[in-house]
Amino acid sequence: MNKILLKIRKKILRKIDTHPYTKHQADCFYQKAIEKNIHNLPPIPPKDLDLVERLKKEGVVITTLEKLKITSTPEMIESAQKLIPQISQHIFFQPNQIVTHASPQQIMAYPKIFLWGLEQRLLNIIEHFIGLPVAYQGAYFRRDIANGIEVGSRLWHIDQEDRKILKIIIYLHDVSEDHGPFQYIPKPFTSKIAQCLKYTSGYIQDKIMQGVISSSIYKSCTGIAGTVIIADTANIFHRGKPPIVSDRFTIFFDYTTRRHKQVLYGTPTLAYNDLRLLSKNLSEAQKKCIFW
């Protein structure tokens, strides 16, 4: 399917999804699924439950790798540090290019990065937040280019693929206001802005956003290397502030439900055969998060 047909199909599906009758039916089905799964949620310790509750209230939780204490973190960070210079060597600048990603081959060369996102404790936290079985959409190793350009994900937007989308973002170096921090607008303000702008999808320029709300409301997630941002990007306006001083290196881990709204949204980071190779030593529960 070529890009034009794919775009047309996606537009048609979005129109169907937003039709009042279809939306009502989908909402009823979704709520019943949430209620049915509540008895199947895995047990989690109080500190993780507190993280979930904070995430539901604010839309974003900022922590660190040290505080999370995920078992495989040292191996993941070691792999990430080895991959950083390889991304630097294989970048080709294009007009308005704002980011380059590690290739599937590079991710396969450092599998600890992808596999970190399947740590069972993380999946348990995410399922408690989402309320339904988790679909792991993959890991994105990013180099955001320090050129100050405001396009694409550097504009304000709300992700549309599911009712709840969780992104875990790890900073691989210190990120200040001039290094392109993740920015968001808290949930209570997001809903009001969406109503004011009659927002349904797409990107909003910062000058338009500032015409609706003061920039003092913006939250910039600055932090040292190892800072972790956990964000429900389907329910908050957010963007990557354009880096100015130097390029920003991060890893994004993406999660949705297994019955997300956008049919065309899948695991785009790796091919099926690559996923099969990576899943050899995974538990059945972990495998279900990538083969759903």
Short mmCIF file of C-alpha atoms in Angstrom, two decimals:
data_model
loop_
_atom_site.label_atom_id
_atom_site.label_comp_id
_atom_site.label_asym_id
_atom_site.label_seq_id
_atom_site.Cartn_x
_atom_site.Cartn_y
_atom_site.Cartn_z
CA MET A 1 0.00 0.00 0.00
CA ASN A 2 1.57 3.29 -1.06
CA LYS A 3 1.71 6.36 1.17
CA ILE A 4 -1.24 8.12 -0.51
CA LEU A 5 -3.58 5.15 -0.07
CA LEU A 6 -2.36 4.67 3.48
CA LYS A 7 -3.10 8.32 4.24
CA ILE A 8 -6.59 8.07 2.70
CA ARG A 9 -7.35 4.89 4.63
CA LYS A 10 -6.19 6.46 7.88
CA LYS A 11 -8.35 9.53 7.25
CA ILE A 12 -11.42 7.36 6.58
CA LEU A 13 -10.82 5.28 9.71
CA ARG A 14 -10.43 8.43 11.81
CA LYS A 15 -13.72 9.78 10.43
CA ILE A 16 -15.46 6.52 11.31
CA ASP A 17 -13.93 6.56 14.80
CA THR A 18 -15.20 10.09 15.50
CA HIS A 19 -18.78 9.45 14.31
CA PRO A 20 -21.06 9.88 17.37
CA TYR A 21 -22.62 6.40 17.12
CA THR A 22 -19.31 4.63 16.52
CA LYS A 23 -17.65 6.60 19.30
CA HIS A 24 -20.46 5.79 21.76
CA GLN A 25 -20.28 2.08 20.98
CA ALA A 26 -16.49 2.08 21.28
CA ASP A 27 -16.62 3.96 24.58
CA CYS A 28 -19.12 1.44 26.02
CA PHE A 29 -16.99 -1.48 24.89
CA TYR A 30 -13.87 0.14 26.32
CA GLN A 31 -15.48 0.78 29.71
CA LYS A 32 -16.76 -2.81 29.93
CA ALA A 33 -13.28 -4.09 29.09
CA ILE A 34 -11.79 -1.92 31.86
CA GLU A 35 -14.33 -3.24 34.38
CA LYS A 36 -13.72 -6.84 33.32
CA ASN A 37 -9.93 -6.53 33.57
CA ILE A 38 -9.85 -4.89 37.00
CA HIS A 39 -9.80 -8.31 38.67
CA ASN A 40 -6.89 -9.40 36.48
CA LEU A 41 -4.54 -6.52 37.31
CA PRO A 42 -1.18 -7.77 38.63
CA PRO A 43 -0.24 -6.95 42.23
CA ILE A 44 2.16 -4.01 42.59
CA PRO A 45 3.87 -2.53 45.68
CA PRO A 46 2.53 0.67 47.30
CA LYS A 47 5.28 2.90 45.85
CA ASP A 48 4.40 1.79 42.31
CA LEU A 49 0.69 2.28 43.00
CA ASP A 50 1.50 5.81 44.20
CA LEU A 51 3.31 6.44 40.89
CA VAL A 52 0.21 5.29 38.99
CA GLU A 53 -2.07 7.58 40.99
CA ARG A 54 0.21 10.58 40.42
CA LEU A 55 0.27 9.81 36.73
CA LYS A 56 -3.53 9.68 36.55
CA LYS A 57 -3.82 13.04 38.28
CA GLU A 58 -1.10 15.04 36.53
CA GLY A 59 -0.54 13.15 33.28
CA VAL A 60 3.24 13.09 33.86
CA VAL A 61 5.58 11.71 36.52
CA ILE A 62 9.27 12.61 36.62
CA THR A 63 11.65 10.20 38.33
CA THR A 64 15.10 8.69 37.76
CA LEU A 65 16.57 5.36 36.77
CA GLU A 66 18.14 5.18 40.22
CA LYS A 67 14.77 5.56 41.94
CA LEU A 68 13.01 3.12 39.61
CA LYS A 69 15.58 0.40 40.35
CA ILE A 70 14.81 -1.69 37.26
CA THR A 71 17.06 -4.76 37.30
CA SER A 72 18.44 -4.53 33.75
CA THR A 73 19.14 -0.77 33.81
CA PRO A 74 22.97 -1.01 33.98
CA GLU A 75 23.10 -3.21 30.85
CA MET A 76 20.62 -0.97 29.03
CA ILE A 77 22.59 2.20 29.79
CA GLU A 78 25.88 0.54 28.81
CA SER A 79 24.34 -0.37 25.44
CA ALA A 80 22.94 3.14 24.99
CA GLN A 81 26.32 4.75 25.61
CA LYS A 82 27.89 2.52 22.96
CA LEU A 83 25.14 3.40 20.47
CA ILE A 84 25.33 7.21 20.87
CA PRO A 85 28.52 7.72 18.79
CA GLN A 86 27.17 5.42 16.08
CA ILE A 87 24.09 7.58 15.68
CA SER A 88 26.38 10.61 15.43
CA GLN A 89 28.35 9.05 12.58
CA HIS A 90 25.33 8.10 10.49
CA ILE A 91 23.32 11.32 10.39
CA PHE A 92 22.40 13.06 7.17
CA PHE A 93 21.07 16.58 7.56
CA GLN A 94 18.06 17.56 5.47
CA PRO A 95 16.15 20.86 5.43
CA ASN A 96 13.83 20.98 8.45
CA GLN A 97 15.15 17.66 9.78
CA ILE A 98 14.65 17.64 13.54
CA VAL A 99 15.46 14.07 14.55
CA THR A 100 17.23 10.91 13.51
CA HIS A 101 16.58 7.45 14.96
CA ALA A 102 18.68 4.37 15.49
CA SER A 103 18.00 1.92 12.68
CA PRO A 104 16.39 -1.49 13.34
CA GLN A 105 19.80 -3.04 12.70
CA GLN A 106 21.36 -0.85 15.38
CA ILE A 107 18.61 -1.71 17.88
CA MET A 108 19.14 -5.41 17.14
CA ALA A 109 22.87 -4.97 17.76
CA TYR A 110 22.04 -3.68 21.25
CA PRO A 111 18.96 -5.71 22.27
CA LYS A 112 19.19 -4.74 25.95
CA ILE A 113 17.66 -1.38 25.01
CA PHE A 114 14.50 -2.88 23.51
CA LEU A 115 14.23 -5.57 26.21
CA TRP A 116 14.40 -3.03 29.05
CA GLY A 117 10.95 -1.87 28.02
CA LEU A 118 9.62 -5.38 28.70
CA GLU A 119 10.73 -5.60 32.33
CA GLN A 120 7.77 -7.17 34.11
CA ARG A 121 7.66 -4.54 36.85
CA LEU A 122 7.32 -1.81 34.23
CA LEU A 123 4.57 -3.74 32.44
CA ASN A 124 2.68 -4.18 35.74
CA ILE A 125 2.82 -0.44 36.45
CA ILE A 126 1.64 0.36 32.93
CA GLU A 127 -1.25 -2.13 33.05
CA HIS A 128 -2.46 -0.59 36.30
CA PHE A 129 -2.44 2.82 34.64
CA ILE A 130 -3.95 1.78 31.30
CA GLY A 131 -6.39 -0.64 32.91
CA LEU A 132 -6.07 -3.19 30.11
CA PRO A 133 -3.45 -5.69 28.86
CA VAL A 134 -0.42 -3.82 27.54
CA ALA A 135 0.84 -3.62 23.95
CA TYR A 136 4.53 -2.72 23.75
CA GLN A 137 4.96 -0.61 20.63
CA GLY A 138 8.75 -0.60 20.81
CA ALA A 139 11.81 1.47 21.71
CA TYR A 140 12.93 4.57 19.79
CA PHE A 141 16.52 5.70 20.20
CA ARG A 142 16.48 9.40 19.21
CA ARG A 143 18.94 12.13 18.41
CA ASP A 144 17.06 15.45 18.35
CA ILE A 145 19.03 18.02 16.36
CA ALA A 146 19.88 21.39 17.90
CA ASN A 147 18.65 23.67 15.13
CA GLY A 148 15.79 25.53 16.83
CA ILE A 149 13.30 24.50 14.12
CA GLU A 150 9.69 24.18 15.30
CA VAL A 151 7.95 21.54 13.20
CA GLY A 152 6.34 18.15 13.78
CA SER A 153 6.62 16.84 17.33
CA ARG A 154 8.16 20.16 18.42
CA LEU A 155 4.69 21.66 18.06
CA TRP A 156 1.97 21.14 20.66
CA HIS A 157 -0.16 18.05 20.12
CA ILE A 158 -2.07 15.22 21.78
CA ASP A 159 -1.40 11.67 20.58
CA GLN A 160 -4.48 10.10 19.01
CA GLU A 161 -3.73 6.38 18.64
CA ASP A 162 -5.40 5.30 21.89
CA ARG A 163 -7.36 6.57 24.89
CA LYS A 164 -4.24 6.15 26.99
CA ILE A 165 -0.72 6.08 25.57
CA LEU A 166 2.20 5.77 27.91
CA LYS A 167 5.65 6.93 26.90
CA ILE A 168 8.70 6.37 29.08
CA ILE A 169 11.45 8.82 28.12
CA ILE A 170 15.02 8.44 29.36
CA TYR A 171 17.51 11.31 29.10
CA LEU A 172 20.98 10.03 28.18
CA HIS A 173 22.68 13.32 29.14
CA ASP A 174 21.82 16.39 31.21
CA VAL A 175 18.89 18.31 29.71
CA SER A 176 18.33 21.98 30.55
CA GLU A 177 15.85 24.44 29.02
CA ASP A 178 18.26 24.91 26.09
CA HIS A 179 18.75 21.18 25.45
CA GLY A 180 15.21 20.44 24.25
CA PRO A 181 13.30 19.18 27.30
CA PHE A 182 9.98 17.37 27.03
CA GLN A 183 7.29 19.96 27.75
CA TYR A 184 3.67 19.43 28.69
CA ILE A 185 0.54 21.22 29.86
CA PRO A 186 -1.12 19.61 32.93
CA LYS A 187 -4.31 17.63 32.34
CA PRO A 188 -6.80 20.15 33.82
CA PHE A 189 -5.50 22.89 31.49
CA THR A 190 -5.25 20.53 28.51
CA SER A 191 -8.96 19.74 28.54
CA LYS A 192 -9.89 23.44 28.70
CA ILE A 193 -7.50 24.34 25.85
CA ALA A 194 -8.82 21.49 23.69
CA GLN A 195 -12.36 22.81 24.16
CA CYS A 196 -11.32 26.40 23.46
CA LEU A 197 -9.46 25.50 20.25
CA LYS A 198 -11.97 22.78 19.27
CA TYR A 199 -8.95 20.54 18.98
CA THR A 200 -9.37 17.05 17.53
CA SER A 201 -5.92 16.25 16.12
CA GLY A 202 -2.80 17.72 14.54
CA TYR A 203 -0.17 20.23 15.63
CA ILE A 204 -0.51 23.67 17.22
CA GLN A 205 2.15 26.36 16.90
CA ASP A 206 3.51 27.77 20.14
CA LYS A 207 2.38 31.31 19.27
CA ILE A 208 -1.19 30.04 18.96
CA MET A 209 -0.93 28.17 22.25
CA GLN A 210 0.35 31.31 23.98
CA GLY A 211 -2.71 33.13 22.68
CA VAL A 212 -4.86 30.74 24.71
CA ILE A 213 -2.77 30.13 27.84
CA SER A 214 0.25 31.74 29.50
CA SER A 215 3.57 30.02 28.86
CA SER A 216 4.08 30.11 32.64
CA ILE A 217 1.70 27.13 32.75
CA TYR A 218 4.07 25.05 30.60
CA LYS A 219 5.97 22.35 32.47
CA SER A 220 9.53 21.70 31.26
CA CYS A 221 10.96 18.33 32.23
CA THR A 222 14.61 19.26 32.75
CA GLY A 223 16.98 16.89 34.50
CA ILE A 224 20.32 15.16 34.68
CA ALA A 225 21.33 12.06 32.71
CA GLY A 226 19.18 9.18 33.89
CA THR A 227 16.07 11.32 34.34
CA VAL A 228 12.91 9.39 33.45
CA ILE A 229 9.68 11.01 32.25
CA ILE A 230 6.54 8.85 32.26
CA ALA A 231 3.79 10.58 30.29
CA ASP A 232 0.21 9.85 29.22
CA THR A 233 0.59 11.55 25.87
CA ALA A 234 -3.01 10.84 24.81
CA ASN A 235 -4.37 13.14 27.51
CA ILE A 236 -1.96 16.07 27.71
CA PHE A 237 -0.75 18.67 25.25
CA HIS A 238 2.96 18.07 24.90
CA ARG A 239 5.95 18.72 22.66
CA GLY A 240 9.71 18.47 22.50
CA LYS A 241 11.05 21.97 23.05
CA PRO A 242 13.55 22.69 20.22
CA PRO A 243 17.13 22.12 21.46
CA ILE A 244 19.51 25.02 20.90
CA VAL A 245 22.79 24.33 22.72
CA SER A 246 23.43 20.72 21.66
CA ASP A 247 21.65 17.67 20.30
CA ARG A 248 19.47 15.72 22.71
CA PHE A 249 19.84 11.95 23.01
CA THR A 250 16.91 10.04 24.47
CA ILE A 251 15.19 6.66 24.41
CA PHE A 252 11.41 6.50 24.08
CA PHE A 253 9.49 3.38 25.11
CA ASP A 254 5.88 3.37 23.82
CA TYR A 255 2.86 1.48 25.18
CA THR A 256 -0.85 1.30 24.31
CA THR A 257 -3.70 -1.11 24.97
CA ARG A 258 -3.95 -4.13 22.69
CA ARG A 259 -7.20 -2.78 21.27
CA HIS A 260 -6.09 0.76 20.46
CA LYS A 261 -8.19 3.18 18.43
CA GLN A 262 -5.98 3.47 15.35
CA VAL A 263 -5.93 0.18 13.44
CA LEU A 264 -2.79 1.21 11.57
CA TYR A 265 -0.78 1.73 14.75
CA GLY A 266 1.54 -1.21 15.38
CA THR A 267 5.08 -2.02 16.46
CA PRO A 268 7.05 -0.11 13.80
CA THR A 269 10.52 -0.29 15.30
CA LEU A 270 11.36 -3.90 14.44
CA ALA A 271 10.31 -6.52 11.92
CA TYR A 272 8.45 -9.66 12.99
CA ASN A 273 11.49 -11.92 12.57
CA ASP A 274 13.57 -9.59 14.73
CA LEU A 275 10.91 -9.68 17.43
CA ARG A 276 10.92 -13.49 17.27
CA LEU A 277 14.66 -13.51 17.89
CA LEU A 278 14.40 -11.09 20.81
CA SER A 279 11.55 -13.01 22.42
CA LYS A 280 13.35 -16.35 22.82
CA ASN A 281 14.00 -15.90 26.53
CA LEU A 282 10.89 -13.90 27.39
CA SER A 283 8.01 -15.13 29.54
CA GLU A 284 4.64 -15.82 27.94
CA ALA A 285 3.27 -12.65 29.54
CA GLN A 286 6.06 -10.57 27.98
CA LYS A 287 5.61 -12.21 24.57
CA LYS A 288 1.92 -11.28 24.59
CA CYS A 289 2.93 -7.62 24.91
CA ILE A 290 4.70 -7.70 21.54
CA PHE A 291 2.71 -10.42 19.70
CA TRP A 292 -0.85 -9.31 20.25
#
